[in-house]
XYZ file of C-alpha atoms in Angstrom:
258
model
C -61.282 11.275 144.986
C -63.337 13.281 147.111
C -65.840 15.696 145.278
C -64.861 19.431 145.291
C -65.253 22.831 143.344
C -62.409 23.526 141.124
C -61.993 27.329 140.050
C -59.995 28.838 137.565
C -58.650 32.361 138.249
C -57.389 33.912 135.069
C -56.247 37.173 136.526
C -53.811 35.413 139.045
C -53.178 32.560 136.603
C -54.243 30.119 139.334
C -56.488 27.165 139.856
C -58.130 26.483 143.541
C -60.261 23.808 144.881
C -63.084 24.006 147.700
C -65.005 21.709 149.706
C -68.510 20.991 148.177
C -71.282 23.496 150.192
C -68.281 25.960 151.098
C -69.720 29.764 151.980
C -68.218 32.701 152.801
C -64.479 33.717 152.975
C -63.353 29.937 152.857
C -59.555 29.228 152.645
C -59.194 26.918 149.686
C -58.260 23.242 150.057
C -55.420 23.386 147.251
C -54.099 26.362 145.190
C -51.967 25.740 142.096
C -50.347 28.980 141.380
C -46.613 30.484 140.793
C -44.168 30.815 138.410
C -43.024 27.068 138.452
C -46.415 26.113 137.311
C -46.142 27.573 134.015
C -50.020 28.767 134.165
C -50.679 31.684 132.375
C -54.448 33.333 132.020
C -56.146 29.959 133.469
C -59.647 29.564 131.576
C -60.566 25.906 132.297
C -59.897 22.829 134.344
C -61.474 19.375 134.679
C -60.406 16.564 136.774
C -60.579 12.806 135.689
C -62.605 10.978 138.329
C -60.587 7.560 137.755
C -57.120 8.753 137.413
C -57.442 11.923 139.448
C -55.457 13.885 136.726
C -56.339 17.556 137.134
C -56.031 19.179 133.397
C -55.746 23.313 133.354
C -55.959 25.224 130.254
C -54.183 28.541 129.799
C -55.196 30.600 127.396
C -51.874 33.005 127.517
C -49.430 30.263 126.396
C -51.501 28.331 124.940
C -51.308 24.862 126.736
C -52.870 22.389 128.837
C -51.124 21.487 132.034
C -51.783 18.223 133.789
C -51.563 17.693 137.710
C -51.697 14.660 139.858
C -54.624 14.511 142.284
C -54.333 16.926 145.300
C -51.493 19.039 143.819
C -50.963 22.224 145.377
C -48.565 25.232 145.762
C -46.288 26.423 143.160
C -45.347 23.116 141.684
C -44.376 22.024 138.152
C -46.868 20.158 135.973
C -46.390 16.329 135.580
C -46.993 17.071 131.870
C -47.970 19.574 129.424
C -49.633 19.599 126.219
C -48.070 22.498 123.904
C -46.533 23.253 120.492
C -47.422 23.912 116.957
C -48.931 20.434 116.321
C -51.504 20.639 119.102
C -53.678 23.071 117.360
C -53.966 25.067 120.628
C -54.401 28.900 120.181
C -56.828 29.940 123.112
C -57.909 26.845 124.728
C -61.395 27.936 126.474
C -62.984 24.943 128.072
C -62.362 21.235 128.632
C -64.399 18.188 129.171
C -63.571 14.119 129.282
C -65.552 11.573 127.706
C -66.204 8.249 128.788
C -62.809 6.765 128.060
C -60.963 9.620 129.583
C -59.968 11.503 126.314
C -59.813 15.142 126.605
C -61.855 17.493 124.704
C -60.874 21.206 124.371
C -62.887 24.233 122.875
C -60.530 26.577 121.234
C -62.202 29.995 121.350
C -60.141 31.655 118.741
C -59.436 28.622 116.504
C -63.336 27.986 116.306
C -62.618 24.270 116.917
C -62.705 21.357 119.167
C -59.757 19.136 119.524
C -59.470 16.012 121.147
C -56.455 14.411 122.815
C -55.862 10.689 124.483
C -55.800 10.482 128.105
C -52.539 11.563 129.771
C -51.160 13.110 126.282
C -47.892 15.324 126.703
C -45.723 17.456 124.582
C -46.461 18.589 121.039
C -49.497 16.042 120.705
C -51.346 16.141 117.478
C -55.002 15.877 118.068
C -56.694 12.464 117.433
C -59.585 14.425 115.973
C -60.558 18.266 115.180
C -63.992 19.594 114.584
C -63.298 22.373 112.692
C -64.779 24.191 109.499
C -67.535 26.299 107.983
C -70.251 23.622 108.414
C -69.788 23.016 111.836
C -71.475 26.331 113.127
C -68.363 26.768 115.656
C -68.148 30.462 116.710
C -66.075 31.369 119.542
C -66.684 28.308 121.281
C -66.675 28.482 125.340
C -68.215 25.483 126.894
C -68.496 21.716 126.272
C -70.325 18.823 127.894
C -71.713 15.485 126.693
C -75.072 14.458 127.000
C -76.328 10.903 128.372
C -76.503 9.579 124.876
C -72.649 10.174 124.251
C -73.372 13.201 122.000
C -70.990 16.393 122.160
C -72.708 19.669 122.990
C -70.788 23.078 122.524
C -71.812 26.539 123.715
C -70.748 28.966 120.943
C -70.475 32.369 122.863
C -69.801 34.326 119.210
C -73.133 33.170 117.951
C -75.415 32.671 120.899
C -76.019 29.006 120.058
C -75.645 25.539 121.272
C -74.678 22.865 118.890
C -74.724 19.040 118.981
C -72.352 16.742 117.198
C -72.221 13.000 117.044
C -69.926 10.888 119.159
C -66.504 10.637 117.284
C -67.344 13.583 114.873
C -64.327 15.143 113.137
C -63.595 17.380 110.548
C -66.173 19.963 108.996
C -68.982 17.908 110.757
C -72.523 19.629 110.478
C -74.243 19.760 114.082
C -76.929 17.143 114.579
C -78.891 19.953 115.984
C -78.509 23.669 116.870
C -80.272 25.868 119.715
C -80.412 29.270 118.621
C -82.873 32.210 118.312
C -84.511 35.176 120.244
C -86.516 32.666 122.041
C -83.801 30.847 123.446
C -82.498 33.236 125.834
C -78.662 32.658 124.766
C -76.738 35.634 125.395
C -72.904 35.237 125.363
C -73.101 31.326 126.407
C -70.091 30.316 128.341
C -70.452 27.655 130.876
C -72.264 24.447 129.834
C -72.968 21.302 131.737
C -75.679 18.680 132.305
C -78.089 19.088 135.351
C -79.545 16.433 137.708
C -82.344 15.580 135.069
C -79.740 15.429 132.186
C -80.935 18.824 130.611
C -78.402 21.203 129.183
C -77.580 23.884 131.754
C -75.961 27.109 130.195
C -74.418 30.140 131.865
C -75.132 33.537 129.756
C -72.398 35.976 130.710
C -74.271 38.871 128.917
C -77.776 38.205 130.216
C -76.617 37.475 133.626
C -78.959 34.125 133.546
C -78.678 30.410 133.571
C -80.812 28.725 131.181
C -81.954 25.007 130.775
C -83.024 23.276 127.812
C -83.773 19.601 127.007
C -81.357 17.973 124.479
C -84.055 17.269 122.162
C -85.395 21.074 121.800
C -85.762 22.815 118.725
C -83.889 25.477 117.366
C -85.521 28.329 118.825
C -86.625 26.504 122.001
C -87.675 28.809 125.145
C -85.679 27.366 128.027
C -87.332 25.049 130.377
C -86.067 26.986 133.054
C -84.284 30.409 133.801
C -82.599 31.836 137.009
C -82.159 35.484 136.664
C -80.046 37.858 138.249
C -76.927 36.102 138.319
C -73.694 38.210 138.382
C -71.676 37.874 135.403
C -71.843 34.125 135.078
C -69.243 32.542 133.073
C -69.027 28.936 134.331
C -71.408 26.269 135.663
C -71.357 22.908 137.192
C -73.562 20.283 139.230
C -72.570 18.401 141.985
C -73.987 14.462 142.609
C -76.774 15.791 144.529
C -77.911 18.146 141.809
C -76.736 21.587 143.251
C -75.461 23.988 140.970
C -72.348 25.904 141.246
C -71.737 29.200 139.152
C -68.516 30.934 138.558
C -69.363 34.785 138.755
C -66.471 36.789 136.715
C -65.087 39.287 139.462
C -67.610 38.110 142.152
C -66.727 34.471 143.530
C -68.684 31.638 143.238
C -72.444 31.194 143.770
C -74.341 27.993 144.488
C -78.171 27.274 143.951
C -80.270 24.682 145.000
C -81.292 21.845 142.384
C -84.947 23.033 142.032
C -83.825 27.125 142.017
C-alpha cells in the first residue's frame, strides 16, 4: 500500500488522495465522490495499512462507508456501517487499533464507539465509552499512544483525555490535559508525531500544539506552531513531516522540526 495524504471534503461529500510531498494545484490520485458513493458531509477517513480498506465517516447520514484500496470515482462502497444499533449520530473522527478495530469519535453523542474490522450493516459496537465520568465533550480527534492507550481531543471542553486500552462504559480518564496554560482552543485533529508526542490541531487558535503523553493537566505545550489557517485535521508521515488540513484553505505541510 503506497503512502498518501487522504483528505475529506465535507462541502463536496468527497475524499481525495494526494502523493506525499505534493504542492500547488495538484490533481488528486484518487477522488471518491458522487451520488453512488452515498457520502454525505464527510468528516474523517482512515486506511487500514494491512487490508487497504478505506473507512470514510459521513456526518450527514450518519454512517461509515468502506472502500477497497485504490477506489476512485462515483463508486458504491463495498460495505457501510449504518443503522439504529450502531450508536452513530455525528461521527467526527476515526482511528484504528493494532488489531484493525475501528474507533469512532461521535461529536454529538459524546462517545467513542468500537467496531470489528470489516464491520457492516447495523453493527452494534463492541464497546462504547460514554457517560458523565468520561469527560467526553464533542470529541473530534482520536489517536493511540505508543503504550496502546487511547487519547481523545474534546472540542467542546478544550481538553485531551486518555483512556486505558479496552476501556468501555462510563470510564474515567487516566489523565486529562486542560487549562489556560495548555493552549487548547477548539482541538480537532489529533495524532502522534515522530517523537511519540501528541500533536493537536486547534481550530479556533490557529495553532498546532504538542504535548508529551505524560504531561500534567495544565501543562504548557512543548512546541507550538502558530499562524495556521483554521486547522481542523493533522497527521504525520513516516519521515515526520506534518500535514494539516486547513478549513477552506487546502492542506499545509511542515517539516518535522517546524
